[in-house]
Amino acid sequence: MHIHDLLAGEEPKFSFEFFPPKTEAGTQALFASISELQSCLPSFVSVTYGAGGSTRSQTHDLVARLRKETGLNPVPHLTCIGHTEREVSQILERYTAAGVGNILALRGDAPAGAMNYEHRNDAFPHAADLVKFIRRFGERHGHSDPRGFGIGVAAFPEGHPATPNRFLEMDHLKAKIDAGADYICTQMFFDNRDFYDFKARCELAGIHVPIIAGIMPVSSVSGLHRMAGLAGGCRFPAKLLKALQRAGDDPDRVRRIGIHYATEQCSDLLQHGVRNLHLYTLNQSAASREILLNLGVIHRDGTHCRMTA
Ligand code: FAD
């Protein structure tokens, strides 16, 4: 089922992001987290694609396993970087065969160390080119859904650092929707005003697909510093930094602050009518479960309670 269809209706929807683990122990830990999160009834779970396509087969294998062994609806991320049309076709054929219904289409981060990566030399220089290709592929290749794959794209409420011109950036986002994308998932943000303003700018630009808000509960101060260095890195409000400063180097207090802050963010978003929230889990279940428990979405035993908007 397309994510766009799953997000219809007034009830708030939650989803989770995972990354493919590099080790067997990591895989076991991830599946333990997944079994904890399954009862929260996420509308979908997404699986990242390593920078430069470095987790190509791991992403596929994890998605195929989730399809086969769980009742979850997995959405693989797929990036343009370094891929030929033939390679992307092969990947899409495998996802079609595995019964995968949706893809998050991205340009992708350059491989580690490739600071001056030339995207224009790729078969798909921008995510919009990949969206167009996936849309045409699905229509031609007997996908179980006659519309082909549901296609999501990324957006950056605070702006992508590679495009300082925010008018052009909205044009590029609109180009992805016009190419066939049917929902947007945002980069994490820590000040909801950035999201509300972004949503209003989407409306002005004629973008009317569902927008899923990306929320990352802070789990450690070192993690926060790592995030700050990533492409598309975001702003950390003083309110959050002051709370973390009070926690000092006590990891449990930092974790509790992260959960509290993310709960407040989600609660405010829900009150403002934002119905689709995507939690970046870092393959852990505890923080996401606590946030959903605080919001009244799940019971203490992890089972889902119905919620109205
Ligand atoms: P695009 O939409 O192609 O935009 C990239 C840049 O090019 C932007 O600055 C845009 O304004 C500009 N641009 C777009 N079209 C044009 C044009 N026609 N002419 C000139 N400039 C243009 N990365 C990974 O490697 N793996 C992942 O799994 C992954 N998952 C992500 C999930 C989410 C929800 C988000 C928000 C990001 C994710 N990323 C991932 C990071 C993302 O791939 C990078 O931030 C990348 O730099 C931007 O990707 P995009 O899909 O928005 O690219």
Coordinates of C-alpha atoms and ligand atoms in Angstrom, one line a residue:
M1 CA 0.0 0.0 0.0
H2 CA 1.3 3.5 -0.8
I3 CA 2.4 5.6 2.1
H4 CA 0.3 8.4 0.7
D5 CA -2.8 6.2 1.2
L6 CA -1.7 5.0 4.6
L7 CA -1.4 8.6 5.8
A8 CA -4.9 9.4 4.8
G9 CA -7.4 10.0 7.6
E10 CA -7.4 12.1 10.7
E11 CA -5.7 9.8 13.2
P12 CA -2.0 10.6 13.9
K13 CA 0.5 8.3 12.3
F14 CA 3.9 7.3 13.6
S15 CA 6.8 5.7 11.7
F16 CA 10.4 4.7 12.6
E17 CA 13.7 4.8 10.8
F18 CA 16.4 2.1 11.1
F19 CA 19.8 1.6 9.5
P20 CA 21.3 -1.7 8.4
P21 CA 23.6 -3.0 11.1
K22 CA 27.2 -3.9 10.1
T23 CA 27.5 -7.0 12.4
E24 CA 25.5 -10.0 13.4
A25 CA 25.3 -8.7 17.0
G26 CA 23.9 -5.4 15.6
T27 CA 21.3 -7.3 13.6
Q28 CA 20.2 -9.2 16.6
A29 CA 19.9 -6.0 18.7
L30 CA 18.0 -4.4 15.9
F31 CA 15.5 -7.2 15.7
A32 CA 15.1 -7.1 19.5
S33 CA 14.2 -3.4 19.1
I34 CA 11.9 -4.1 16.2
S35 CA 10.0 -6.7 18.2
E36 CA 9.6 -4.1 21.0
L37 CA 8.3 -1.5 18.5
Q38 CA 6.0 -3.6 16.4
S39 CA 3.1 -3.4 18.9
C40 CA 3.2 0.4 18.5
L41 CA 1.7 -0.3 15.1
P42 CA 3.9 2.1 13.0
S43 CA 2.4 3.1 9.6
F44 CA 5.8 2.1 8.1
V45 CA 9.4 1.7 9.0
S46 CA 12.2 3.0 6.8
V47 CA 15.7 1.6 6.2
T48 CA 18.6 3.9 5.2
Y49 CA 21.0 3.5 2.4
G50 CA 24.6 4.0 3.5
A51 CA 26.5 7.1 2.2
G52 CA 27.7 6.6 -1.4
G53 CA 25.5 3.5 -1.6
S54 CA 27.7 1.6 0.8
T55 CA 24.9 -0.5 2.3
R56 CA 23.3 -1.5 -1.1
S57 CA 22.8 -5.2 -0.3
Q58 CA 22.4 -4.8 3.4
T59 CA 19.5 -2.3 2.9
H60 CA 17.8 -4.7 0.5
D61 CA 18.4 -7.7 2.7
L62 CA 17.0 -6.0 5.8
V63 CA 13.9 -4.7 3.9
A64 CA 13.3 -8.2 2.4
R65 CA 13.6 -9.8 5.8
L66 CA 11.2 -7.2 7.4
R67 CA 8.7 -8.0 4.6
K68 CA 9.0 -11.7 5.1
E69 CA 9.2 -12.0 8.9
T70 CA 7.3 -9.1 10.3
G71 CA 3.9 -7.4 9.7
L72 CA 5.7 -4.1 9.2
N73 CA 5.6 -2.1 6.0
P74 CA 9.3 -1.4 5.2
V75 CA 10.3 1.5 3.0
P76 CA 13.9 1.3 1.6
H77 CA 15.9 4.5 1.0
L78 CA 17.6 4.6 -2.4
T79 CA 20.2 7.2 -3.5
C80 CA 21.4 8.4 -6.8
I81 CA 25.1 8.5 -5.9
G82 CA 27.3 6.4 -8.2
H83 CA 24.4 4.4 -9.7
T84 CA 23.8 3.6 -13.3
E85 CA 20.3 3.3 -14.7
R86 CA 20.8 -0.5 -15.0
E87 CA 21.8 -0.8 -11.4
V88 CA 18.8 1.1 -10.2
S89 CA 16.5 -1.0 -12.5
Q90 CA 18.0 -4.2 -10.9
I91 CA 17.4 -2.8 -7.4
L92 CA 13.8 -1.9 -8.3
E93 CA 13.2 -5.3 -9.8
R94 CA 14.3 -7.0 -6.6
Y95 CA 12.0 -4.7 -4.5
T96 CA 9.1 -5.4 -6.9
A97 CA 9.7 -9.2 -6.5
A98 CA 9.9 -8.8 -2.7
G99 CA 6.5 -7.0 -2.7
V100 CA 7.9 -3.6 -1.5
G101 CA 5.4 -0.9 -2.2
N102 CA 7.3 2.3 -1.5
I103 CA 10.8 3.9 -2.0
L104 CA 12.3 7.0 -0.4
A105 CA 14.2 8.5 -3.3
L106 CA 17.2 10.6 -2.4
R107 CA 20.3 12.1 -4.0
G108 CA 22.3 10.8 -1.1
D109 CA 25.4 11.8 0.8
A110 CA 28.8 11.5 -0.9
P111 CA 31.0 8.6 0.3
A112 CA 33.2 9.4 3.3
G113 CA 36.2 11.4 2.2
A114 CA 34.8 12.4 -1.2
M115 CA 34.3 16.1 -0.3
N116 CA 34.3 17.3 -3.9
Y117 CA 32.0 14.6 -5.3
E118 CA 30.6 15.7 -8.7
H119 CA 26.9 14.8 -8.7
R120 CA 26.4 16.0 -12.2
N121 CA 28.5 13.1 -13.5
D122 CA 26.0 10.6 -12.1
A123 CA 23.2 9.0 -14.2
F124 CA 20.8 10.7 -11.7
P125 CA 22.4 14.0 -10.7
H126 CA 19.4 15.0 -8.4
A127 CA 16.7 13.2 -6.5
A128 CA 14.1 14.5 -9.0
D129 CA 15.8 12.5 -11.8
L130 CA 15.6 9.3 -9.6
V131 CA 11.9 10.0 -8.8
K132 CA 11.1 10.3 -12.5
F133 CA 12.9 7.0 -13.3
I134 CA 11.2 5.1 -10.4
R135 CA 7.8 6.4 -11.5
R136 CA 8.3 5.2 -15.1
F137 CA 9.8 1.9 -14.0
G138 CA 6.8 1.1 -11.8
E139 CA 4.4 1.9 -14.6
R140 CA 6.2 -0.4 -17.0
H141 CA 7.2 -3.4 -14.9
G142 CA 4.1 -5.0 -13.6
H143 CA 4.3 -3.7 -10.0
S144 CA 1.5 -5.2 -7.8
D145 CA 0.1 -1.6 -7.5
P146 CA -0.9 -0.4 -11.0
R147 CA 0.5 3.1 -10.1
G148 CA 3.9 1.5 -9.5
F149 CA 5.9 2.4 -6.3
G150 CA 4.8 5.0 -3.8
I151 CA 7.6 7.5 -3.8
G152 CA 8.8 9.7 -0.9
V153 CA 11.4 12.5 -1.0
A154 CA 13.5 14.4 1.5
A155 CA 13.1 18.0 2.6
F156 CA 14.9 20.3 5.0
P157 CA 12.7 22.6 7.1
E158 CA 15.8 24.7 8.0
G159 CA 17.1 24.6 4.4
H160 CA 19.7 22.4 2.8
P161 CA 23.2 23.9 3.2
A162 CA 24.1 23.2 -0.4
T163 CA 21.4 25.6 -1.6
P164 CA 21.6 29.0 0.2
N165 CA 18.9 30.3 -2.2
R166 CA 15.7 29.3 -0.4
F167 CA 13.4 30.2 -3.4
L168 CA 15.5 27.8 -5.7
E169 CA 15.3 25.2 -3.0
M170 CA 11.5 25.2 -3.0
D171 CA 11.6 25.0 -6.8
H172 CA 13.8 21.9 -6.5
L173 CA 11.4 20.4 -3.9
K174 CA 8.4 21.1 -6.2
A175 CA 10.3 19.5 -9.1
K176 CA 10.5 16.3 -7.1
I177 CA 6.7 16.3 -6.5
D178 CA 6.0 17.2 -10.1
A179 CA 8.3 14.2 -11.1
G180 CA 6.0 11.9 -9.3
A181 CA 6.8 11.9 -5.5
D182 CA 3.7 11.5 -3.4
Y183 CA 5.0 12.3 0.1
I184 CA 7.8 14.2 1.9
C185 CA 9.8 13.2 4.9
T186 CA 11.8 15.9 6.6
Q187 CA 15.2 16.1 8.1
M188 CA 15.2 16.2 11.9
F189 CA 14.6 19.6 13.4
F190 CA 14.5 20.8 17.0
D191 CA 12.5 24.0 16.8
N192 CA 8.9 23.4 15.6
R193 CA 8.6 26.9 14.2
D194 CA 11.0 25.9 11.5
F195 CA 8.6 23.0 10.5
Y196 CA 5.5 25.2 10.6
D197 CA 7.1 27.8 8.5
F198 CA 8.4 25.2 6.0
K199 CA 4.9 23.7 5.8
A200 CA 3.4 27.1 5.0
R201 CA 6.1 27.7 2.4
C202 CA 5.2 24.3 0.8
E203 CA 1.5 25.4 0.6
L204 CA 2.6 28.7 -1.1
A205 CA 4.7 26.7 -3.6
G206 CA 1.7 24.5 -4.5
I207 CA 3.1 21.4 -2.7
H208 CA 0.1 19.6 -1.3
V209 CA 1.4 16.0 -0.6
P210 CA 1.6 14.7 3.0
I211 CA 4.6 16.0 4.9
I212 CA 6.1 13.7 7.6
A213 CA 7.9 15.5 10.4
G214 CA 11.3 13.9 11.3
I215 CA 12.0 13.8 15.1
M216 CA 15.2 12.7 16.7
P217 CA 15.3 12.2 20.4
V218 CA 18.8 13.2 21.6
S219 CA 20.5 10.2 23.2
S220 CA 24.0 11.6 23.9
V221 CA 25.9 14.8 23.6
S222 CA 28.5 13.2 21.3
G223 CA 25.7 12.1 19.0
L224 CA 24.4 15.7 18.9
H225 CA 27.9 16.9 17.9
R226 CA 28.1 14.2 15.2
M227 CA 24.7 15.3 13.8
A228 CA 25.8 18.9 13.7
G229 CA 28.6 17.9 11.3
L230 CA 26.3 16.1 8.8
A231 CA 25.2 17.5 5.5
G232 CA 21.8 19.1 6.1
G233 CA 22.9 19.6 9.7
C234 CA 20.4 21.4 11.9
R235 CA 20.1 24.2 14.5
F236 CA 20.1 23.3 18.2
P237 CA 18.0 25.7 20.2
A238 CA 19.5 27.2 23.4
K239 CA 16.6 25.7 25.4
L240 CA 17.8 22.2 24.5
L241 CA 21.5 23.0 24.9
K242 CA 20.8 24.6 28.4
A243 CA 18.9 21.5 29.5
L244 CA 21.8 19.2 28.3
Q245 CA 24.3 21.4 30.0
R246 CA 22.4 20.9 33.3
A247 CA 22.7 17.2 32.8
G248 CA 26.5 17.4 32.6
D249 CA 28.1 14.1 31.8
D250 CA 25.4 11.9 33.3
P251 CA 24.2 9.8 30.3
D252 CA 20.9 8.8 31.9
R253 CA 20.0 12.5 32.5
V254 CA 20.9 13.3 28.9
R255 CA 18.7 10.5 27.6
R256 CA 15.8 11.6 29.8
I257 CA 16.2 15.2 28.6
G258 CA 16.2 13.9 25.0
I259 CA 13.0 12.0 25.5
H260 CA 11.3 14.9 27.3
Y261 CA 12.3 17.4 24.6
A262 CA 11.1 15.1 21.8
T263 CA 7.9 14.4 23.6
E264 CA 7.2 18.1 23.9
Q265 CA 8.0 18.6 20.3
C266 CA 5.7 15.8 19.2
S267 CA 2.9 17.0 21.5
D268 CA 3.1 20.6 20.1
L269 CA 3.1 19.2 16.6
L270 CA 0.0 17.1 17.2
Q271 CA -1.7 20.1 18.8
H272 CA -0.9 22.1 15.7
G273 CA -2.6 19.5 13.5
V274 CA 0.6 17.7 12.3
R275 CA -0.5 14.1 12.0
N276 CA 2.5 12.3 10.6
L277 CA 5.6 11.9 12.8
H278 CA 8.7 9.9 11.9
L279 CA 11.1 8.9 14.8
Y280 CA 14.8 8.5 14.1
T281 CA 15.4 5.5 16.3
L282 CA 19.2 4.8 15.8
N283 CA 18.0 1.2 16.0
Q284 CA 17.0 1.5 19.7
S285 CA 13.4 1.0 20.9
A286 CA 13.4 2.5 24.4
A287 CA 13.3 6.3 23.6
S288 CA 10.6 5.9 20.8
R289 CA 8.5 3.7 23.1
E290 CA 8.8 6.2 26.0
I291 CA 7.8 9.1 23.7
L292 CA 4.7 7.2 22.4
L293 CA 3.8 6.3 26.0
N294 CA 4.1 9.9 27.1
L295 CA 1.9 11.0 24.2
G296 CA -0.7 8.4 25.1
V297 CA -0.3 6.5 21.8
I298 CA 0.7 3.2 23.5
H299 CA -0.1 1.5 26.8
R300 CA 2.6 0.7 29.2
D301 CA 2.8 -2.9 27.8
G302 CA 3.6 -1.3 24.4
T303 CA 0.3 -2.1 22.8
H304 CA -1.3 0.6 20.7
C305 CA -4.2 2.8 21.9
R306 CA -6.4 4.5 19.3
M307 CA -5.9 8.2 19.2
T308 CA -7.9 10.9 17.6
A309 CA -6.4 14.1 16.1
Ligands
FAD1 P1 18.1 16.7 -4.0 O1 16.6 16.9 -3.9 O2 18.7 16.2 -5.3 O3 18.8 18.0 -3.6 C1 20.2 18.1 -3.3 C2 20.7 19.5 -3.5 O4 20.7 19.8 -4.9 C3 19.8 20.5 -2.8 O5 20.6 21.5 -2.3 C4 18.9 20.9 -3.9 O6 18.3 22.2 -3.6 C5 19.8 20.9 -5.1 N1 19.1 20.7 -6.3 C6 18.0 19.8 -6.6 N2 17.7 19.8 -7.9 C7 18.5 20.7 -8.5 C8 18.6 21.1 -9.8 N3 17.8 20.7 -10.8 N4 19.6 22.0 -10.1 C9 20.5 22.5 -9.2 N5 20.4 22.1 -7.9 C10 19.4 21.2 -7.5 N6 21.5 10.1 2.6 C11 22.0 8.9 2.3 O7 23.1 8.8 1.7 N7 21.3 7.8 2.6 C12 20.1 7.8 3.2 O8 19.5 6.8 3.5 C13 19.5 9.1 3.5 N8 18.3 9.2 4.1 C14 17.7 10.5 4.3 C15 16.4 10.6 4.8 C16 15.9 11.8 5.1 C17 14.4 11.9 5.6 C18 16.6 13.0 4.8 C19 16.0 14.3 5.1 C20 17.9 12.9 4.3 C21 18.5 11.6 4.0 N9 19.8 11.5 3.5 C22 20.3 10.3 3.2 C23 20.6 12.7 3.2 C24 20.4 13.3 1.8 O9 20.6 12.3 0.8 C25 21.4 14.4 1.6 O10 21.1 15.4 2.6 C26 21.4 15.0 0.2 O11 22.4 16.0 0.2 C27 20.1 15.7 -0.2 O12 19.3 14.7 -0.7 P2 17.9 15.1 -1.5 O13 17.3 13.8 -1.8 O14 17.2 16.2 -0.8 O15 18.6 15.7 -2.9

